[in-house]
Amino acid sequence: MKTKTIVLKFGGTSVGSIERIKAVSKIILSYKKKNTRVAAISSAMSGVTNDLIKKTKLISNNFDSAEYDTLVSTGEQMACALIAGKLKALGQNSRSWLSWQLPILTEGNYSNSRISNIKTKELKNFMNNGGIPIITGFQGINSQLRLTTIGRSGSDASAIMLAKFLKADECIIYTDVDGVYTTDPRINKKAKKIKKIFYDEMLEMSSLGSKVMQPTSVQDAKLNKIDITVKSSFVKKEGTLINGSKKIFSNQIITGISSTKDDAKITIIGVKDKPGVAAAIFKPLSDNSVNVDMVVQNISLNKKETDITFTIKSDDLKKTEKLIRNNKKIQYKKISFDKNLSKISIIGVGMITTPGITYRMFNALAKKKININVITTSEIKISVLISNKDIKKAVACLHKEFKLD
Ligand code: ADP
Ligand code: ASP
Ligand code: MG
């Protein structure tokens, strides 16, 4: 019989207390059978990473980036040692592995690195002898042997990449919901669990605000054809399968609805309508790591001037305002800023072959008197920018309109 390799990942809430550490240790043990090798990735106990980040802010708003990663990655070390310690107390052969001990190699900038390789030789030896390795998510080391982190919620990607380098048969993401839902169950009580979802749909949903899976991890899973199961560590229930194969017959046009909050909108009125202007506006933003999301340029009526609207995260608003006002390369008549906005998106591959979806979305929102600020679309999603206060109402009416209730 072929030996099966399984990678499990536990998120912050799943390991959020000593009781939870004990509970996940039991889950890990339940996978330990004959001809099965298990490895687990853990993220930090919930709240720990946020607390560490707060500490850096108390020192400086410009905290050294290498030290930042060294600090904020410590939560994972604590969680892994606790789980391995519990497994040992249960008489199991287990140990923790920190990223540098394998190592998990990363490339790119601090706080936002990507895993490029994971050395698995020692892990495999350990597992072949019945050991259960508990490995830190979120962290890695770069070519200078400095600790790095791979972006918030990065343990999802750590698990996918470990599954890749171990050539695992299964990768199970244990979290605090029992799967991927049609929309965030905390925002809409009528959300339904999705049995199977395509990588592309999951990628759109997570990039558009469904925090259940981190976008990079879904991208890594798609590139490496790794099937993901999302499950609850709290209740024993069938989860959601994310992969690239066709869904079981379904006439669902929209698979899910995602939302973000705390977006901000900037409109620059009366900028010159000539080549290079958009680039001149966005270059300083890019240089200063401001992430620009939706961009709309109005048709210029007189062919001389136009208006450009774009959205960013509210946290970046002050910085962006300063960058635009100090930008000597652009001239404009007026500039306006709006905060407290939210982006609601409907996602589904069924959209490609079904006409009239845009109309149905706009009409459903109009009936609830929800004003749309900006619209963007792609082949499998439509996003609209609305006021934060309308999020719940908008999600509920779209959930109903597209028969997800
Ligand atoms: P973990 O700590 O396990 O990584 P996260 O907090 O990152 O967990 O992700 C789980 C949370 O994602 C859930 O508690 C849920 O509120 C939220 N969420 C947002 N959108 C969805 C969705 N479409 N389906 C399921 N959960 C969602
Ligand atoms: N602990 C890290 C974070 O809070 C990574 C993770 O949870 O996946 O972002
Ligand atoms: Mg997460």
CSV table of C-alpha atoms and ligand atoms in Angstrom, one decimal:
chain,number,residue,atom,x,y,z
A,1,MET,CA,0.0,0.0,0.0
A,2,LYS,CA,1.3,3.4,-0.9
A,3,THR,CA,2.1,5.7,2.0
A,4,LYS,CA,-0.2,8.8,2.1
A,5,THR,CA,1.1,12.2,3.1
A,6,ILE,CA,-1.3,14.7,4.7
A,7,VAL,CA,-0.6,18.4,5.5
A,8,LEU,CA,-2.9,20.0,8.1
A,9,LYS,CA,-3.0,23.7,8.8
A,10,PHE,CA,-4.5,25.4,11.9
A,11,GLY,CA,-5.5,29.0,12.0
A,12,GLY,CA,-5.3,31.5,14.9
A,13,THR,CA,-8.7,30.8,16.4
A,14,SER,CA,-8.2,27.0,16.1
A,15,VAL,CA,-5.1,27.3,18.4
A,16,GLY,CA,-6.4,30.4,20.3
A,17,SER,CA,-6.3,28.9,23.9
A,18,ILE,CA,-4.7,25.9,25.7
A,19,GLU,CA,-8.1,24.1,25.4
A,20,ARG,CA,-7.9,24.6,21.6
A,21,ILE,CA,-4.2,23.4,21.5
A,22,LYS,CA,-5.4,20.2,23.2
A,23,ALA,CA,-8.3,19.9,20.8
A,24,VAL,CA,-6.2,20.4,17.6
A,25,SER,CA,-3.6,17.9,19.0
A,26,LYS,CA,-6.4,15.3,19.1
A,27,ILE,CA,-7.4,16.2,15.5
A,28,ILE,CA,-3.7,15.7,14.4
A,29,LEU,CA,-3.6,12.4,16.2
A,30,SER,CA,-6.8,11.2,14.4
A,31,TYR,CA,-4.8,11.3,11.1
A,32,LYS,CA,-2.0,9.1,12.4
A,33,LYS,CA,-2.7,5.8,10.9
A,34,LYS,CA,-0.8,3.0,9.3
A,35,ASN,CA,0.7,4.1,5.9
A,36,THR,CA,-0.1,7.8,6.6
A,37,ARG,CA,2.4,10.5,7.3
A,38,VAL,CA,1.1,13.8,8.8
A,39,ALA,CA,2.7,17.2,9.1
A,40,ALA,CA,1.0,20.2,10.6
A,41,ILE,CA,1.4,23.9,10.1
A,42,SER,CA,0.3,26.3,12.8
A,43,SER,CA,-0.3,30.0,12.8
A,44,ALA,CA,-0.1,32.1,16.0
A,45,MET,CA,-2.7,32.0,18.7
A,46,SER,CA,-5.4,34.5,17.8
A,47,GLY,CA,-4.6,38.0,18.7
A,48,VAL,CA,-0.9,37.4,19.2
A,49,THR,CA,0.4,38.7,15.8
A,50,ASN,CA,-1.8,41.8,16.2
A,51,ASP,CA,-0.3,42.5,19.7
A,52,LEU,CA,3.2,42.1,18.4
A,53,ILE,CA,2.5,44.5,15.5
A,54,LYS,CA,1.1,47.0,18.1
A,55,LYS,CA,4.4,46.8,20.0
A,56,THR,CA,6.4,47.8,17.0
A,57,LYS,CA,4.2,50.9,16.6
A,58,LEU,CA,4.9,51.9,20.2
A,59,ILE,CA,8.6,52.0,19.3
A,60,SER,CA,8.4,53.6,15.9
A,61,ASN,CA,6.0,54.0,12.9
A,62,ASN,CA,9.1,53.2,10.9
A,63,PHE,CA,10.2,50.1,12.7
A,64,ASP,CA,13.1,48.3,11.0
A,65,SER,CA,11.6,45.9,8.5
A,66,ALA,CA,14.0,42.9,9.3
A,67,GLU,CA,13.4,43.3,13.1
A,68,TYR,CA,9.6,43.6,12.4
A,69,ASP,CA,9.5,40.2,10.8
A,70,THR,CA,11.8,38.7,13.5
A,71,LEU,CA,9.3,39.9,16.1
A,72,VAL,CA,5.9,39.3,14.4
A,73,SER,CA,6.8,35.7,13.4
A,74,THR,CA,7.3,34.7,17.1
A,75,GLY,CA,3.7,33.8,17.7
A,76,GLU,CA,4.0,30.8,15.4
A,77,GLN,CA,6.9,29.5,17.5
A,78,MET,CA,4.9,29.6,20.6
A,79,ALA,CA,1.9,27.8,19.1
A,80,CYS,CA,4.0,25.0,17.5
A,81,ALA,CA,5.9,24.3,20.7
A,82,LEU,CA,2.6,24.1,22.6
A,83,ILE,CA,1.1,21.6,20.1
A,84,ALA,CA,4.3,19.5,19.9
A,85,GLY,CA,4.5,19.6,23.7
A,86,LYS,CA,0.9,18.4,24.0
A,87,LEU,CA,1.5,15.5,21.5
A,88,LYS,CA,4.6,14.5,23.5
A,89,ALA,CA,2.6,14.6,26.7
A,90,LEU,CA,0.3,12.2,25.0
A,91,GLY,CA,3.2,9.9,24.4
A,92,GLN,CA,3.7,10.7,20.7
A,93,ASN,CA,6.9,11.3,18.8
A,94,SER,CA,6.5,14.9,17.8
A,95,ARG,CA,8.6,18.1,17.6
A,96,SER,CA,8.3,21.7,16.5
A,97,TRP,CA,10.2,23.0,13.4
A,98,LEU,CA,10.8,26.7,13.0
A,99,SER,CA,11.2,27.9,9.4
A,100,TRP,CA,14.9,28.4,9.6
A,101,GLN,CA,15.4,24.9,11.0
A,102,LEU,CA,14.2,23.2,7.8
A,103,PRO,CA,14.7,25.7,6.2
A,104,ILE,CA,11.7,27.4,4.5
A,105,LEU,CA,13.3,29.7,2.0
A,106,THR,CA,11.7,32.9,0.9
A,107,GLU,CA,12.3,35.6,-1.7
A,108,GLY,CA,11.2,39.2,-1.9
A,109,ASN,CA,10.6,42.0,0.6
A,110,TYR,CA,10.2,41.7,4.4
A,111,SER,CA,6.6,41.3,5.5
A,112,ASN,CA,5.6,40.3,2.0
A,113,SER,CA,8.0,37.5,1.0
A,114,ARG,CA,7.1,34.5,-1.1
A,115,ILE,CA,8.1,30.9,-0.3
A,116,SER,CA,10.5,29.7,-3.0
A,117,ASN,CA,11.6,26.4,-1.6
A,118,ILE,CA,11.2,24.1,1.4
A,119,LYS,CA,13.8,21.5,2.3
A,120,THR,CA,11.9,18.4,3.4
A,121,LYS,CA,14.6,15.8,3.8
A,122,GLU,CA,14.7,15.9,7.6
A,123,LEU,CA,10.9,16.2,7.8
A,124,LYS,CA,10.5,13.1,5.7
A,125,ASN,CA,13.0,11.1,7.8
A,126,PHE,CA,11.1,12.1,10.9
A,127,MET,CA,7.7,11.2,9.5
A,128,ASN,CA,9.0,7.9,8.1
A,129,ASN,CA,9.9,7.0,11.6
A,130,GLY,CA,6.4,7.8,12.9
A,131,GLY,CA,7.1,11.4,14.0
A,132,ILE,CA,4.6,14.2,13.7
A,133,PRO,CA,6.3,17.5,12.8
A,134,ILE,CA,4.6,20.8,13.8
A,135,ILE,CA,5.9,23.5,11.6
A,136,THR,CA,5.6,27.3,11.9
A,137,GLY,CA,3.4,29.0,9.3
A,138,PHE,CA,3.9,32.6,8.1
A,139,GLN,CA,7.7,32.7,8.5
A,140,GLY,CA,10.7,31.8,6.4
A,141,ILE,CA,14.3,32.9,5.9
A,142,ASN,CA,15.9,34.8,3.1
A,143,SER,CA,19.2,34.5,1.4
A,144,GLN,CA,20.8,36.5,4.1
A,145,LEU,CA,19.5,34.0,6.6
A,146,ARG,CA,17.2,36.7,8.1
A,147,LEU,CA,13.7,35.8,9.3
A,148,THR,CA,11.0,36.9,6.9
A,149,THR,CA,7.2,36.8,6.9
A,150,ILE,CA,4.9,36.1,3.9
A,151,GLY,CA,2.0,38.5,4.5
A,152,ARG,CA,-0.9,38.5,6.9
A,153,SER,CA,-2.8,35.2,7.0
A,154,GLY,CA,0.3,33.7,5.4
A,155,SER,CA,0.1,30.3,7.1
A,156,ASP,CA,-2.4,29.3,4.5
A,157,ALA,CA,0.3,29.7,1.9
A,158,SER,CA,2.9,27.9,4.1
A,159,ALA,CA,0.6,24.9,4.2
A,160,ILE,CA,0.0,24.8,0.4
A,161,MET,CA,3.8,25.2,-0.2
A,162,LEU,CA,4.6,22.4,2.3
A,163,ALA,CA,2.1,20.2,0.5
A,164,LYS,CA,3.8,21.0,-2.8
A,165,PHE,CA,7.3,20.2,-1.6
A,166,LEU,CA,6.2,17.1,0.4
A,167,LYS,CA,4.2,16.0,-2.7
A,168,ALA,CA,1.3,15.5,-0.2
A,169,ASP,CA,-1.8,13.8,-1.2
A,170,GLU,CA,-4.1,16.1,0.9
A,171,CYS,CA,-3.9,19.6,2.3
A,172,ILE,CA,-6.6,20.4,4.9
A,173,ILE,CA,-7.0,23.9,6.2
A,174,TYR,CA,-8.6,23.8,9.6
A,175,THR,CA,-10.3,27.1,10.6
A,176,ASP,CA,-13.3,28.4,12.7
A,177,VAL,CA,-15.9,27.9,10.0
A,178,ASP,CA,-16.8,24.5,8.5
A,179,GLY,CA,-16.1,25.5,4.9
A,180,VAL,CA,-16.3,28.3,2.3
A,181,TYR,CA,-19.7,29.9,2.4
A,182,THR,CA,-21.6,31.7,-0.3
A,183,THR,CA,-20.8,34.9,1.7
A,184,ASP,CA,-19.3,35.6,5.1
A,185,PRO,CA,-21.6,33.9,7.5
A,186,ARG,CA,-20.9,36.6,10.0
A,187,ILE,CA,-22.4,39.2,7.6
A,188,ASN,CA,-25.4,37.2,6.3
A,189,LYS,CA,-27.0,34.4,8.4
A,190,LYS,CA,-28.4,32.9,5.2
A,191,ALA,CA,-25.0,32.1,3.8
A,192,LYS,CA,-24.7,28.5,2.7
A,193,LYS,CA,-21.8,26.2,2.6
A,194,ILE,CA,-20.3,25.6,-0.8
A,195,LYS,CA,-19.4,21.9,-1.4
A,196,LYS,CA,-16.9,22.5,-4.3
A,197,ILE,CA,-15.4,25.6,-5.7
A,198,PHE,CA,-13.0,26.3,-8.5
A,199,TYR,CA,-9.6,27.8,-7.8
A,200,ASP,CA,-10.5,30.9,-9.9
A,201,GLU,CA,-13.7,31.5,-8.1
A,202,MET,CA,-12.0,31.1,-4.7
A,203,LEU,CA,-9.1,33.3,-5.8
A,204,GLU,CA,-11.6,36.1,-6.7
A,205,MET,CA,-13.6,35.6,-3.5
A,206,SER,CA,-10.5,35.8,-1.3
A,207,SER,CA,-8.9,38.7,-3.2
A,208,LEU,CA,-12.3,40.6,-2.9
A,209,GLY,CA,-12.5,40.2,0.8
A,210,SER,CA,-13.5,36.7,1.8
A,211,LYS,CA,-10.9,36.1,4.4
A,212,VAL,CA,-11.4,32.4,4.8
A,213,MET,CA,-8.5,31.7,2.5
A,214,GLN,CA,-5.5,34.0,1.8
A,215,PRO,CA,-5.3,34.9,-1.9
A,216,THR,CA,-1.7,34.0,-2.4
A,217,SER,CA,-2.3,30.5,-1.0
A,218,VAL,CA,-5.1,29.9,-3.5
A,219,GLN,CA,-2.9,31.1,-6.3
A,220,ASP,CA,-0.1,28.7,-5.2
A,221,ALA,CA,-2.6,25.8,-5.0
A,222,LYS,CA,-3.8,26.6,-8.5
A,223,LEU,CA,-0.3,26.8,-9.9
A,224,ASN,CA,0.7,23.5,-8.3
A,225,LYS,CA,-2.6,21.7,-8.7
A,226,ILE,CA,-3.1,21.1,-5.0
A,227,ASP,CA,-6.6,20.2,-3.8
A,228,ILE,CA,-7.5,22.1,-0.7
A,229,THR,CA,-10.2,21.1,1.9
A,230,VAL,CA,-11.4,23.8,4.2
A,231,LYS,CA,-12.8,22.4,7.5
A,232,SER,CA,-13.7,23.4,11.0
A,233,SER,CA,-11.5,22.5,13.9
A,234,PHE,CA,-14.5,23.1,16.2
A,235,VAL,CA,-17.2,20.8,14.7
A,236,LYS,CA,-16.8,17.5,12.8
A,237,LYS,CA,-18.5,18.3,9.5
A,238,GLU,CA,-17.7,17.9,5.8
A,239,GLY,CA,-15.9,20.9,4.5
A,240,THR,CA,-15.4,22.6,1.1
A,241,LEU,CA,-13.2,21.2,-1.6
A,242,ILE,CA,-11.3,23.8,-3.6
A,243,ASN,CA,-9.8,22.5,-6.9
A,244,GLY,CA,-9.7,22.9,-10.6
A,245,SER,CA,-12.1,20.3,-11.7
A,246,LYS,CA,-15.7,20.7,-12.9
A,247,LYS,CA,-18.3,21.1,-10.3
A,248,ILE,CA,-21.0,18.5,-9.7
A,249,PHE,CA,-24.0,19.6,-11.9
A,250,SER,CA,-25.0,23.0,-10.8
A,251,ASN,CA,-27.1,25.8,-12.4
A,252,GLN,CA,-25.8,28.3,-10.0
A,253,ILE,CA,-24.7,31.4,-11.9
A,254,ILE,CA,-23.1,33.2,-8.9
A,255,THR,CA,-21.0,31.1,-6.6
A,256,GLY,CA,-20.3,33.7,-3.9
A,257,ILE,CA,-20.4,37.2,-2.7
A,258,SER,CA,-17.5,39.0,-1.1
A,259,SER,CA,-17.2,42.3,0.6
A,260,THR,CA,-14.4,44.6,1.9
A,261,LYS,CA,-14.8,47.5,4.2
A,262,ASP,CA,-12.8,50.7,4.8
A,263,ASP,CA,-12.2,51.6,1.2
A,264,ALA,CA,-11.7,55.2,0.3
A,265,LYS,CA,-12.3,56.9,-3.0
A,266,ILE,CA,-10.4,59.8,-4.6
A,267,THR,CA,-11.6,61.8,-7.5
A,268,ILE,CA,-9.3,64.2,-9.4
A,269,ILE,CA,-11.4,66.6,-11.5
A,270,GLY,CA,-10.2,68.4,-14.5
A,271,VAL,CA,-6.8,66.7,-15.2
A,272,LYS,CA,-5.2,67.2,-18.6
A,273,ASP,CA,-6.5,64.5,-21.1
A,274,LYS,CA,-3.1,63.6,-22.6
A,275,PRO,CA,-0.8,60.5,-22.5
A,276,GLY,CA,1.2,60.1,-19.4
A,277,VAL,CA,-1.1,61.8,-17.0
A,278,ALA,CA,-2.5,58.6,-15.4
A,279,ALA,CA,1.1,57.3,-15.0
A,280,ALA,CA,2.2,60.6,-13.4
A,281,ILE,CA,-0.7,60.3,-10.8
A,282,PHE,CA,0.0,56.7,-10.0
A,283,LYS,CA,3.8,56.5,-10.0
A,284,PRO,CA,4.3,58.2,-6.6
A,285,LEU,CA,1.5,56.0,-5.1
A,286,SER,CA,3.2,52.9,-6.3
A,287,ASP,CA,6.6,54.1,-5.1
A,288,ASN,CA,5.1,54.6,-1.7
A,289,SER,CA,3.4,51.2,-1.6
A,290,VAL,CA,-0.2,52.5,-1.8
A,291,ASN,CA,-2.3,49.8,-3.3
A,292,VAL,CA,-4.7,51.2,-5.9
A,293,ASP,CA,-7.7,49.1,-6.5
A,294,MET,CA,-10.6,50.3,-8.7
A,295,VAL,CA,-9.7,52.9,-11.3
A,296,VAL,CA,-12.2,54.7,-13.6
A,297,GLN,CA,-11.4,57.5,-16.0
A,298,ASN,CA,-14.4,59.5,-17.3
A,299,ILE,CA,-14.8,60.2,-21.0
A,300,SER,CA,-13.5,63.6,-21.7
A,301,LEU,CA,-16.2,65.8,-23.3
A,302,ASN,CA,-14.0,68.6,-24.6
A,303,LYS,CA,-11.0,66.3,-25.3
A,304,LYS,CA,-8.9,68.6,-23.1
A,305,GLU,CA,-9.7,67.5,-19.6
A,306,THR,CA,-11.0,64.5,-17.8
A,307,ASP,CA,-11.8,63.2,-14.3
A,308,ILE,CA,-10.0,60.2,-12.7
A,309,THR,CA,-11.5,58.2,-9.8
A,310,PHE,CA,-9.7,55.5,-7.9
A,311,THR,CA,-10.0,53.6,-4.7
A,312,ILE,CA,-7.5,52.7,-2.0
A,313,LYS,CA,-7.7,51.4,1.6
A,314,SER,CA,-8.8,54.1,4.1
A,315,ASP,CA,-5.6,53.6,6.1
A,316,ASP,CA,-3.6,54.9,3.1
A,317,LEU,CA,-5.9,58.0,2.6
A,318,LYS,CA,-3.7,60.6,4.4
A,319,LYS,CA,-0.5,59.4,2.7
A,320,THR,CA,-2.2,59.4,-0.7
A,321,GLU,CA,-3.7,62.9,-0.2
A,322,LYS,CA,-0.3,64.3,0.6
A,323,LEU,CA,1.3,62.5,-2.4
A,324,ILE,CA,-1.2,64.0,-4.8
A,325,ARG,CA,-1.1,67.5,-3.4
A,326,ASN,CA,2.7,67.4,-3.5
A,327,ASN,CA,2.8,66.0,-7.1
A,328,LYS,CA,4.2,68.8,-9.3
A,329,LYS,CA,3.7,66.7,-12.4
A,330,ILE,CA,-0.1,66.9,-12.5
A,331,GLN,CA,-2.5,69.8,-12.8
A,332,TYR,CA,-6.1,69.6,-11.9
A,333,LYS,CA,-9.1,71.7,-10.9
A,334,LYS,CA,-10.4,70.0,-7.9
A,335,ILE,CA,-9.9,66.9,-5.8
A,336,SER,CA,-12.3,65.1,-3.6
A,337,PHE,CA,-11.9,62.3,-1.0
A,338,ASP,CA,-14.5,59.9,0.4
A,339,LYS,CA,-14.1,57.5,3.2
A,340,ASN,CA,-16.2,54.7,4.7
A,341,LEU,CA,-16.9,52.9,1.5
A,342,SER,CA,-17.1,49.2,0.8
A,343,LYS,CA,-16.7,47.0,-2.2
A,344,ILE,CA,-19.3,44.3,-2.8
A,345,SER,CA,-18.5,41.7,-5.5
A,346,ILE,CA,-20.5,38.9,-7.0
A,347,ILE,CA,-18.4,36.0,-8.3
A,348,GLY,CA,-19.1,33.0,-10.5
A,349,VAL,CA,-17.8,31.3,-13.6
A,350,GLY,CA,-21.5,30.9,-14.6
A,351,MET,CA,-21.4,34.6,-15.4
A,352,ILE,CA,-19.4,34.0,-18.6
A,353,THR,CA,-22.3,32.3,-20.3
A,354,THR,CA,-25.2,34.1,-18.8
A,355,PRO,CA,-26.3,37.5,-20.0
A,356,GLY,CA,-28.1,40.1,-17.8
A,357,ILE,CA,-26.2,39.6,-14.6
A,358,THR,CA,-25.0,43.2,-14.4
A,359,TYR,CA,-28.5,44.5,-14.8
A,360,ARG,CA,-29.9,42.1,-12.2
A,361,MET,CA,-27.2,43.2,-9.7
A,362,PHE,CA,-27.8,46.9,-10.3
A,363,ASN,CA,-31.5,46.5,-10.2
A,364,ALA,CA,-31.5,44.6,-6.9
A,365,LEU,CA,-29.3,47.3,-5.3
A,366,ALA,CA,-31.5,50.1,-6.7
A,367,LYS,CA,-34.6,48.6,-5.3
A,368,LYS,CA,-33.0,48.8,-1.9
A,369,LYS,CA,-32.0,52.4,-2.6
A,370,ILE,CA,-28.3,51.6,-2.4
A,371,ASN,CA,-26.2,54.0,-4.3
A,372,ILE,CA,-23.4,52.7,-6.5
A,373,ASN,CA,-20.2,54.8,-6.6
A,374,VAL,CA,-17.8,52.9,-8.9
A,375,ILE,CA,-18.1,49.7,-10.9
A,376,THR,CA,-15.5,47.3,-12.2
A,377,THR,CA,-15.9,43.9,-13.9
A,378,SER,CA,-13.9,40.9,-15.1
A,379,GLU,CA,-15.0,37.7,-16.8
A,380,ILE,CA,-16.1,36.1,-13.5
A,381,LYS,CA,-16.9,39.0,-11.2
A,382,ILE,CA,-18.7,42.3,-10.9
A,383,SER,CA,-17.7,44.7,-8.1
A,384,VAL,CA,-19.4,47.9,-7.0
A,385,LEU,CA,-18.4,50.5,-4.5
A,386,ILE,CA,-21.1,51.4,-1.9
A,387,SER,CA,-21.3,53.0,1.5
A,388,ASN,CA,-20.1,51.0,4.5
A,389,LYS,CA,-23.4,51.4,6.1
A,390,ASP,CA,-25.2,49.5,3.3
A,391,ILE,CA,-22.9,46.4,3.4
A,392,LYS,CA,-25.3,44.0,5.2
A,393,LYS,CA,-28.3,45.2,3.2
A,394,ALA,CA,-26.4,44.8,-0.1
A,395,VAL,CA,-25.1,41.4,0.7
A,396,ALA,CA,-28.5,40.2,1.8
A,397,CYS,CA,-30.3,41.5,-1.3
A,398,LEU,CA,-27.7,40.1,-3.8
A,399,HIS,CA,-27.6,36.8,-1.9
A,400,LYS,CA,-31.4,36.5,-2.5
A,401,GLU,CA,-31.4,37.8,-6.1
A,402,PHE,CA,-28.9,35.2,-7.2
A,403,LYS,CA,-30.7,32.4,-5.3
A,404,LEU,CA,-27.9,31.7,-2.8
A,405,ASP,CA,-30.3,31.8,0.2
B,1,ADP,P1,-8.0,31.4,10.4
B,1,ADP,O1,-7.5,32.1,11.7
B,1,ADP,O2,-8.3,29.9,10.7
B,1,ADP,O3,-7.0,31.5,9.3
B,1,ADP,P2,-9.7,33.4,9.3
B,1,ADP,O4,-10.2,34.3,10.3
B,1,ADP,O5,-8.5,33.9,8.5
B,1,ADP,O6,-9.3,32.0,10.0
B,1,ADP,O7,-10.8,33.0,8.3
B,1,ADP,C1,-12.0,32.5,8.8
B,1,ADP,C2,-13.1,33.6,8.8
B,1,ADP,O8,-13.3,34.0,7.4
B,1,ADP,C3,-14.4,33.1,9.3
B,1,ADP,O9,-14.6,33.2,10.7
B,1,ADP,C4,-15.4,34.0,8.5
B,1,ADP,O10,-16.0,35.0,9.3
B,1,ADP,C5,-14.6,34.7,7.4
B,1,ADP,N1,-15.2,34.6,6.1
B,1,ADP,C6,-15.3,35.6,5.2
B,1,ADP,N2,-15.9,35.2,4.1
B,1,ADP,C7,-16.1,33.9,4.2
B,1,ADP,C8,-16.8,32.9,3.4
B,1,ADP,N3,-17.2,33.2,2.2
B,1,ADP,N4,-16.9,31.6,3.9
B,1,ADP,C9,-16.4,31.3,5.1
B,1,ADP,N5,-15.8,32.2,5.9
B,1,ADP,C10,-15.7,33.5,5.5
B,2,ASP,N1,-0.2,34.8,12.5
B,2,ASP,C1,-0.2,35.4,11.1
B,2,ASP,C2,-1.3,36.5,11.0
B,2,ASP,O1,-2.0,36.7,12.0
B,2,ASP,C3,-0.3,34.4,10.0
B,2,ASP,C4,-1.6,33.6,10.0
B,2,ASP,O2,-2.5,33.7,10.8
B,2,ASP,O3,-1.8,32.9,9.0
B,2,ASP,O4,-1.4,37.1,10.0
B,3,MG,MG,-6.8,32.9,7.8
